[in-house]
Tab-separated table of C-alpha atoms in Angstrom:
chain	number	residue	atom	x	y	z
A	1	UNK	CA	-56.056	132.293	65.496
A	2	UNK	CA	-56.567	128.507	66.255
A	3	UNK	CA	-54.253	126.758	66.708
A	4	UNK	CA	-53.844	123.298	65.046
A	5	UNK	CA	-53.934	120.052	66.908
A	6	UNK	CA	-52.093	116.713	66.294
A	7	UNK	CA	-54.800	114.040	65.280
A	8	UNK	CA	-56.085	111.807	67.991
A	9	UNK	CA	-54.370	108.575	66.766
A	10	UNK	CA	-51.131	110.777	67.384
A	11	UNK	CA	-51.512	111.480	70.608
A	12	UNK	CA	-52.206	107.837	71.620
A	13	UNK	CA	-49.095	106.566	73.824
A	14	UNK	CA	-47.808	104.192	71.004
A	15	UNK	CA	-44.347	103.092	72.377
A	16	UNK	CA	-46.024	102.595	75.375
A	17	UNK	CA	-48.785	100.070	73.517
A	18	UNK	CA	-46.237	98.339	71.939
A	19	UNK	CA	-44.540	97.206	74.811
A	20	UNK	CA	-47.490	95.940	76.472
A	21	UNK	CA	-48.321	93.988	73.340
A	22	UNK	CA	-45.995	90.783	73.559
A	23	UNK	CA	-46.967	90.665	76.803
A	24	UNK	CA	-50.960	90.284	76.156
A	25	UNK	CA	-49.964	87.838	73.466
A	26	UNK	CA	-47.702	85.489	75.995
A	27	UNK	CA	-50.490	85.812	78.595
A	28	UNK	CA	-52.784	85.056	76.225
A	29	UNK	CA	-51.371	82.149	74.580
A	30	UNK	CA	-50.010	80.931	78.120
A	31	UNK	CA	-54.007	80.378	79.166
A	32	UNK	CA	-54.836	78.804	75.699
A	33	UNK	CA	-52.385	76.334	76.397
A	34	UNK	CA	-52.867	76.068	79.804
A	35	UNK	CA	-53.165	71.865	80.285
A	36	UNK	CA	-49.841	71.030	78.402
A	37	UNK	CA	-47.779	74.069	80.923
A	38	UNK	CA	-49.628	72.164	83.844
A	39	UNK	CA	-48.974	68.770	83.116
A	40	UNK	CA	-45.522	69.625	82.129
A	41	UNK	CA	-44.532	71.037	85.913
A	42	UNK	CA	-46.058	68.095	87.165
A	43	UNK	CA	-43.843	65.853	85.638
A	44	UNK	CA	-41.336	68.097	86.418
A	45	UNK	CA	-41.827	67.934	90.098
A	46	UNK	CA	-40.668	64.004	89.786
A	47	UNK	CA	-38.030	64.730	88.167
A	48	UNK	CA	-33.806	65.435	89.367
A	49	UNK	CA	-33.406	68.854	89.683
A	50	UNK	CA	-30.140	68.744	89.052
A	51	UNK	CA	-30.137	67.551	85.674
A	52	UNK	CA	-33.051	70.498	85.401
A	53	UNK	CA	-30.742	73.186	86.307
A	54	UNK	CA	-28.109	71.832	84.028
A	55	UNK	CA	-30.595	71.849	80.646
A	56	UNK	CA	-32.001	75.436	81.833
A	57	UNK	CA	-27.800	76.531	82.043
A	58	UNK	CA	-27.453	75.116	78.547
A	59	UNK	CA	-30.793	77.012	77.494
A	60	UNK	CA	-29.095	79.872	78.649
A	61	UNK	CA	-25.737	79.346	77.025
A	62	UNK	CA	-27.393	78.857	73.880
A	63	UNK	CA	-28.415	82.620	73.449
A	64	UNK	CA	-25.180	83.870	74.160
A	65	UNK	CA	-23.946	81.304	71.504
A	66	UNK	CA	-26.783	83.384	69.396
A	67	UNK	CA	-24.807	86.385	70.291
A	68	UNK	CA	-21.510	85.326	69.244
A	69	UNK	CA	-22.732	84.317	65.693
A	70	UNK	CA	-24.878	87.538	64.957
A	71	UNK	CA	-21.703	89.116	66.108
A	72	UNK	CA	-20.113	87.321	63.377
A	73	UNK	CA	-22.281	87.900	60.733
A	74	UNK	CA	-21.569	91.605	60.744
A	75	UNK	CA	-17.977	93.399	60.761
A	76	UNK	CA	-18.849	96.375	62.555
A	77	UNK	CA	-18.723	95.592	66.723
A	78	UNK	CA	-22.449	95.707	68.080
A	79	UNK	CA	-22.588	96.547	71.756
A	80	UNK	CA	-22.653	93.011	73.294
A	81	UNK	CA	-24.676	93.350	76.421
A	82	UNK	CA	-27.622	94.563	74.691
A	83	UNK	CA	-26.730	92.324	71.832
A	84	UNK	CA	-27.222	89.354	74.440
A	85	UNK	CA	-30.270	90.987	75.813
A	86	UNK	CA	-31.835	91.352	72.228
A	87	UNK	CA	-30.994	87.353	71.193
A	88	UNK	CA	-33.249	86.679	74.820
A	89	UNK	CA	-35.402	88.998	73.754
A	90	UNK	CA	-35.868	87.810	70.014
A	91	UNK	CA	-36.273	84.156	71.466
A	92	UNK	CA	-39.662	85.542	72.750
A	93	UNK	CA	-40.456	87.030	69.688
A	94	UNK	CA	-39.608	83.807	67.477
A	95	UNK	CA	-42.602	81.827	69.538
A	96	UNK	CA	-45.003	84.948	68.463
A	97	UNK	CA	-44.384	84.137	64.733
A	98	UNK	CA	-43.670	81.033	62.246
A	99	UNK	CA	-40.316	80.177	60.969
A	100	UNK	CA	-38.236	82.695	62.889
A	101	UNK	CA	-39.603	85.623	61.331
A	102	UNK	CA	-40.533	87.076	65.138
A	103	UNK	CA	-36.699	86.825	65.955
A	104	UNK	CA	-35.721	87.975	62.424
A	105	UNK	CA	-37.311	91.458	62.962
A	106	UNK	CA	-35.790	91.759	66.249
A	107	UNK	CA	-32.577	91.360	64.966
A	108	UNK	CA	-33.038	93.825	61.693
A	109	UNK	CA	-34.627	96.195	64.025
A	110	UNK	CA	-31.177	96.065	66.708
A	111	UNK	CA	-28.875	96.139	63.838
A	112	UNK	CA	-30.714	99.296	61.821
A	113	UNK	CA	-30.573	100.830	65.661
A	114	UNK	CA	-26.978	100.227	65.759
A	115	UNK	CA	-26.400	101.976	62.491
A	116	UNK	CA	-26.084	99.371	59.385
A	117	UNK	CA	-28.199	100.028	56.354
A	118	UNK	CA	-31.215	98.118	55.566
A	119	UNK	CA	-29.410	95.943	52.661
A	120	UNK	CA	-26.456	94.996	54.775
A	121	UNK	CA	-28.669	93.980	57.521
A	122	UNK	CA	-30.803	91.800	55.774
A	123	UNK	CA	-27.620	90.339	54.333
A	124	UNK	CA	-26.198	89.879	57.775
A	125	UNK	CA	-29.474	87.787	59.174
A	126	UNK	CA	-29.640	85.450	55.634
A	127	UNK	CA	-25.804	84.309	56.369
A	128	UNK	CA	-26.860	84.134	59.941
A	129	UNK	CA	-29.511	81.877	59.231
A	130	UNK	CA	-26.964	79.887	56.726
A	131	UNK	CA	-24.518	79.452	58.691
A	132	UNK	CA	-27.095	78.263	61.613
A	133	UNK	CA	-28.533	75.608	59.398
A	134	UNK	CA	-25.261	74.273	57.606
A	135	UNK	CA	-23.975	73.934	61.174
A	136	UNK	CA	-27.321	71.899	62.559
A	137	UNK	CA	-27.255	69.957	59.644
A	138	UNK	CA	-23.550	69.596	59.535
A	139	UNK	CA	-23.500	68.022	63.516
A	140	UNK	CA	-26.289	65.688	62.693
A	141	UNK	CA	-24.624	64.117	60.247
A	142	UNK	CA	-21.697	63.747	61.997
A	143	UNK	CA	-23.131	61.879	64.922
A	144	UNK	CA	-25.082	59.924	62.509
A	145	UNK	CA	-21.759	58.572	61.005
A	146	UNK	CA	-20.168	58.306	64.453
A	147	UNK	CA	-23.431	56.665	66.040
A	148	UNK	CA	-25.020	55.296	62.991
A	149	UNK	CA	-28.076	52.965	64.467
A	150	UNK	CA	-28.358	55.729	66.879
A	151	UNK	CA	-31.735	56.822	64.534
A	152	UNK	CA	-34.057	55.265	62.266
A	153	UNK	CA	-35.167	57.036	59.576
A	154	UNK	CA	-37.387	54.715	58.174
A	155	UNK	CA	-39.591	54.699	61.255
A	156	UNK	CA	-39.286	58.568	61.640
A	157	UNK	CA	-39.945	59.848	57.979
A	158	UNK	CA	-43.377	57.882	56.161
A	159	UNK	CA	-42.294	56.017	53.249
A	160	UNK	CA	-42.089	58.646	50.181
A	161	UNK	CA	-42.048	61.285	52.393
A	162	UNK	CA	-38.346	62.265	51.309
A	163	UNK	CA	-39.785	61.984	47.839
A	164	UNK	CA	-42.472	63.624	48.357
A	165	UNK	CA	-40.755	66.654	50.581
A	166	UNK	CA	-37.989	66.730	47.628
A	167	UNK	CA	-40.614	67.218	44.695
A	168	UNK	CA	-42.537	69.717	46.856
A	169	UNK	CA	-39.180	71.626	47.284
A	170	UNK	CA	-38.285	71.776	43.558
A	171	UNK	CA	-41.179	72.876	42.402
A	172	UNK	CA	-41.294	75.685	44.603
A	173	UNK	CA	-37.676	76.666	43.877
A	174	UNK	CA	-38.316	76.695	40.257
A	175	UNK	CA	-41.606	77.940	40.553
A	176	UNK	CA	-40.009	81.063	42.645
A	177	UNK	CA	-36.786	81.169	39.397
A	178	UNK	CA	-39.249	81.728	37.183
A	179	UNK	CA	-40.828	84.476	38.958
A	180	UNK	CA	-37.714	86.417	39.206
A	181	UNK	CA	-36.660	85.963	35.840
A	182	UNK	CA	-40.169	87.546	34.903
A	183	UNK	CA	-40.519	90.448	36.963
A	184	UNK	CA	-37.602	92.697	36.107
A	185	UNK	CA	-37.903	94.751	39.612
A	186	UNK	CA	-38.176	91.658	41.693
A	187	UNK	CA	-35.005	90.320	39.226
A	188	UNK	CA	-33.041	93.901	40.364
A	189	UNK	CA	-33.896	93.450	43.898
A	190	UNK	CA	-32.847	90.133	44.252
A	191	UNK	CA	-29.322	91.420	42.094
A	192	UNK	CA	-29.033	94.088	44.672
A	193	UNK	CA	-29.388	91.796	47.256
A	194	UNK	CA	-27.420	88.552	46.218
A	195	UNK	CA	-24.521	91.305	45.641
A	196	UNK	CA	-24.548	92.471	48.708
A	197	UNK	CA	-24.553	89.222	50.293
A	198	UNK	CA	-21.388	87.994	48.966
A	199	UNK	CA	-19.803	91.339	49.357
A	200	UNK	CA	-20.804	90.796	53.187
A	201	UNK	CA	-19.227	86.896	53.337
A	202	UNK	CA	-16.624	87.965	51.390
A	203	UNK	CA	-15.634	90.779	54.333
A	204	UNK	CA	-16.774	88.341	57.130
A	205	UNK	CA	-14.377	85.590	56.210
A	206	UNK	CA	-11.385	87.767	55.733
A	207	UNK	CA	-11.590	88.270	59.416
A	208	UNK	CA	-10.493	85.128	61.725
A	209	UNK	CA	-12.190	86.416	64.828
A	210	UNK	CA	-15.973	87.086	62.567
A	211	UNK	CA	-14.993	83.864	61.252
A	212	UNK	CA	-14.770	82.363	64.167
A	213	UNK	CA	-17.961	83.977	66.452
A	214	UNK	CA	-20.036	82.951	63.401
A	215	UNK	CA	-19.117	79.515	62.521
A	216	UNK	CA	-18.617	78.576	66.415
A	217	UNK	CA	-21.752	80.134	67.465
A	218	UNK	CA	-23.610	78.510	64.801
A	219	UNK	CA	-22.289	75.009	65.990
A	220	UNK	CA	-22.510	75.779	69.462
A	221	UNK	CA	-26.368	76.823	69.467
A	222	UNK	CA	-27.787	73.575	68.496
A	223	UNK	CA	-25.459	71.558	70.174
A	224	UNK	CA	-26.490	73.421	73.664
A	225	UNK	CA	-29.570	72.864	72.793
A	226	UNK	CA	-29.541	69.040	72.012
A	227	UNK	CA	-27.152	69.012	75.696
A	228	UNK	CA	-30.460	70.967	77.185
A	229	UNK	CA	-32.378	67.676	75.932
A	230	UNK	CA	-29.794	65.213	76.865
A	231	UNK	CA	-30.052	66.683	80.720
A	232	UNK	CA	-33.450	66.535	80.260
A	233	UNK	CA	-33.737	62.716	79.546
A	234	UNK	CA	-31.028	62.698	82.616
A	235	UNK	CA	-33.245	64.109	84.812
A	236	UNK	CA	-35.527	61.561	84.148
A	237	UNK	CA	-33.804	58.438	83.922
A	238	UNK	CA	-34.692	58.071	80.197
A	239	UNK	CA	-33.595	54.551	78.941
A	240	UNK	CA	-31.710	55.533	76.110
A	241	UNK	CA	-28.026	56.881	75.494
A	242	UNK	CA	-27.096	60.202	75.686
A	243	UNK	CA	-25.699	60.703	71.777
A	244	UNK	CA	-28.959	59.051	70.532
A	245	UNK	CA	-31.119	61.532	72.752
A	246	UNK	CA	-28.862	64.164	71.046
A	247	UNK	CA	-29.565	63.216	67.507
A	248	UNK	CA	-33.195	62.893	68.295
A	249	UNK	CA	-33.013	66.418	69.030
A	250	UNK	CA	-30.991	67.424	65.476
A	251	UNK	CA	-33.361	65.058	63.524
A	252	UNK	CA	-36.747	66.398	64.702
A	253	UNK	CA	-35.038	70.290	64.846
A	254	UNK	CA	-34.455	69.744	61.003
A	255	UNK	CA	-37.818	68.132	60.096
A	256	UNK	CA	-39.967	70.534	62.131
A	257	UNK	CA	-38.239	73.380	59.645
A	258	UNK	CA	-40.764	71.932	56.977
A	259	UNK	CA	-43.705	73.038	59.153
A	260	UNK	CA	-43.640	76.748	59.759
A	261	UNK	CA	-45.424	77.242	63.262
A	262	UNK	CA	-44.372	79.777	65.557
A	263	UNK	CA	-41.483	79.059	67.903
A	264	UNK	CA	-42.075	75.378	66.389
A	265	UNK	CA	-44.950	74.683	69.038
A	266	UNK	CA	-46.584	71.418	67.684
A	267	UNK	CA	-44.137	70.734	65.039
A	268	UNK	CA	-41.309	70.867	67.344
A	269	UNK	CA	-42.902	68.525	70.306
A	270	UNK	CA	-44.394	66.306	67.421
A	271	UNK	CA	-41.083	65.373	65.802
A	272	UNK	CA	-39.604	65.816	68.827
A	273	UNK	CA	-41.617	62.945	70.437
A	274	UNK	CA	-41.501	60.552	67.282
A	275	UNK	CA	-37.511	61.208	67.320
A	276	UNK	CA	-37.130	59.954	70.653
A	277	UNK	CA	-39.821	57.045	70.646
A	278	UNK	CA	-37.846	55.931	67.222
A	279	UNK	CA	-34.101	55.611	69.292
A	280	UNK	CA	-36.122	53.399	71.927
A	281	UNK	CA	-37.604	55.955	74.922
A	282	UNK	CA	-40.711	54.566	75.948
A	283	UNK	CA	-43.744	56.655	74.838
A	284	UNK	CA	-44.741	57.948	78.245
A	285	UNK	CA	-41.201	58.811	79.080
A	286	UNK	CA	-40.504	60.372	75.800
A	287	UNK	CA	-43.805	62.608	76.149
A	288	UNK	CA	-42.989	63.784	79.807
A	289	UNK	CA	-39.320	64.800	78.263
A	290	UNK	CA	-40.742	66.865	75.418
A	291	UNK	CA	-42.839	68.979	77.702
A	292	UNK	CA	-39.893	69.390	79.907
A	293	UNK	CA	-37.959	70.406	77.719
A	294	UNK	CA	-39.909	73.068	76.137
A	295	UNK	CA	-41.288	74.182	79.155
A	296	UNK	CA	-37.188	75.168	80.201
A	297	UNK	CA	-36.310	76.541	76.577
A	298	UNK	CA	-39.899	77.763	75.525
A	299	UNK	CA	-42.498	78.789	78.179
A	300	UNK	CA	-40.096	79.258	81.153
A	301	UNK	CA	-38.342	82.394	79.273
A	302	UNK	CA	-41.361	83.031	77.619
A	303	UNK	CA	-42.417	85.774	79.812
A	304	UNK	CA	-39.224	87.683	81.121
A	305	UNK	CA	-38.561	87.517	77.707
A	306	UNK	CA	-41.855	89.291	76.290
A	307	UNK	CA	-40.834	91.667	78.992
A	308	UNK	CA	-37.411	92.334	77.776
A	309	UNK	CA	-38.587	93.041	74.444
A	310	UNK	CA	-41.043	95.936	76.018
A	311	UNK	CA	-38.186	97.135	77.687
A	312	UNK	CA	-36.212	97.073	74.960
A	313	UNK	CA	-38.551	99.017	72.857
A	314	UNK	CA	-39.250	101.505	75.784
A	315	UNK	CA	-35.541	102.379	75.954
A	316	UNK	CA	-34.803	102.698	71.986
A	317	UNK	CA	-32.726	99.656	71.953
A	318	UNK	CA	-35.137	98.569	69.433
């Protein structure tokens, strides 16, 4: 009697693929962009190390502010080292795909791993991403009020582009109202959903120590990140103060949201630039800080990161 055999495609090592795949894409992307990595470490070579090592520390701190807030988002504990090891991991993934999504499916995939159903996941990455964006937009304004020439929005946003950005926005949210009220199974789904959200925050914020990781994590990630950028303009001896570097970073951070690209690479460095030519940094300066910058937060961990995620697949924590 024959005996049956698994199809080909079955046999084919596919853990083993996957891990390899972010990887290829890094390495791949890494040559594409070759001429804005190089003349980034050049730059870099004039500049203090010092200040370097202090934005890469802040870099670093920012993921295990990531940590504390997914932490947050959920009630159940989730094992923190490989909690930490899947926020480094997801920051990799986030540069792979627009708007966060890469990062997104990391974290769905670690929490479904660590035993929470699909619903209650999702739940706990939309108040994760709430509570990250209230937060960034909650610190900008509050250095805009304490520093309040420290920005000019008039040079950084194109007359009517508020407008403009506004109108776009409400058509698309009533646009997407009417949808739901028109498909009955999208309607349910988005019941299901909004119920188990608010059952979620409603749990979360009867604890004082969930309230806290998530709220203070959320604060704390973008404000490492700005302090990344401030020790960046440190390091070299950019002419303009320290808080207005800072809310260059929150301004651009919020506009480059608009412009889904993955890991914000273009949007990020454009606004990023504009932000900091707009508080006074000469053009040349501001340029050379952008691509220091991302080359500490972006293409730096770009790699070990990729590599993380393979491992992280390989072992099942993901």
């Amino acid at each position: 009697m024959a005996t049956e055999t698994a199809p080909r495609w079955r046999r084919l090592p596919l853990r083993e693929i996957a891990c390899l795949v972010p990887v290829v894409a890094v390495a791949a992307w890494a040559v594409w962009s070759w001429p804005v990595v190089e003349e980034g470490f050049l730059r870099m070579l004039a500049a203090d190390r010092s200040w370097l090592v202090a934005a890469a520390a802040a870099t670093g701190m920012a993921w295990v502010a990531a940590a504390f807030a997914r932490q947050g988002a959920v009630v159940e504990r989730l094992p923190p080292a490989r909690l930490l090891a899947t926020q480094f991991a997801a920051s990799s993934a986030n540069h792979l795909l627009p708007s966060g999504l890469g990062a997104g499916a990391v974290n769905l995939r670690f929490m479904s791993v660590c035993g929470l159903p699909p619903a209650r996941s999702s739940a706990a990455l939309a108040l994760y991403l709430l509570a990250e964006s209230v937060a960034r937009v909650a610190l900008l304004l509050s250095l805009l009020a304490a520093f309040p020439h420290a920005l000019r929005i008039g040079h950084l946003v194109p007359g009517g582009a508020l407008t403009s950005l506004a109108m776009t926005g409400g058509v698309l949210l009533a646009a997407a109202l009417l949808l739901i009220a028109a498909v009955r199974p999208l309607r349910r789904v988005v019941r299901t959903f909004l119920s188990t959200a608010l059952s979620e925050a409603r749990s979360i914020h009867a604890r004082p120590d969930r309230v806290l990781a998530l709220w203070g994590g959320s604060l704390a990630f973008p404000a490492l990140q700005a302090s990344g950028l401030v020790a960046v303009g440190l390091s070299l001896h950019l002419p303009v103060p320290a808080m207005h570097v800072a809310v260059a970073y929150l301004a651009a951070s919020v506009m480059a949201a608009a412009v889904p690209t993955p890991g914000g690479i273009g949007s990020v460095d454009a606004a990023l630039a504009l932000a900091l030519i707009t508080v006074g940094a000469p053009a040349a300066v501001a340029t050379a800080a952008v691509l220091a910058f991302r080359l500490i937060t972006v293409w730096l961990p770009l790699l070990p990161g990729a590599l993380m995620l393979g491992a992280l697949v390989r072992w099942k924590v993901l």
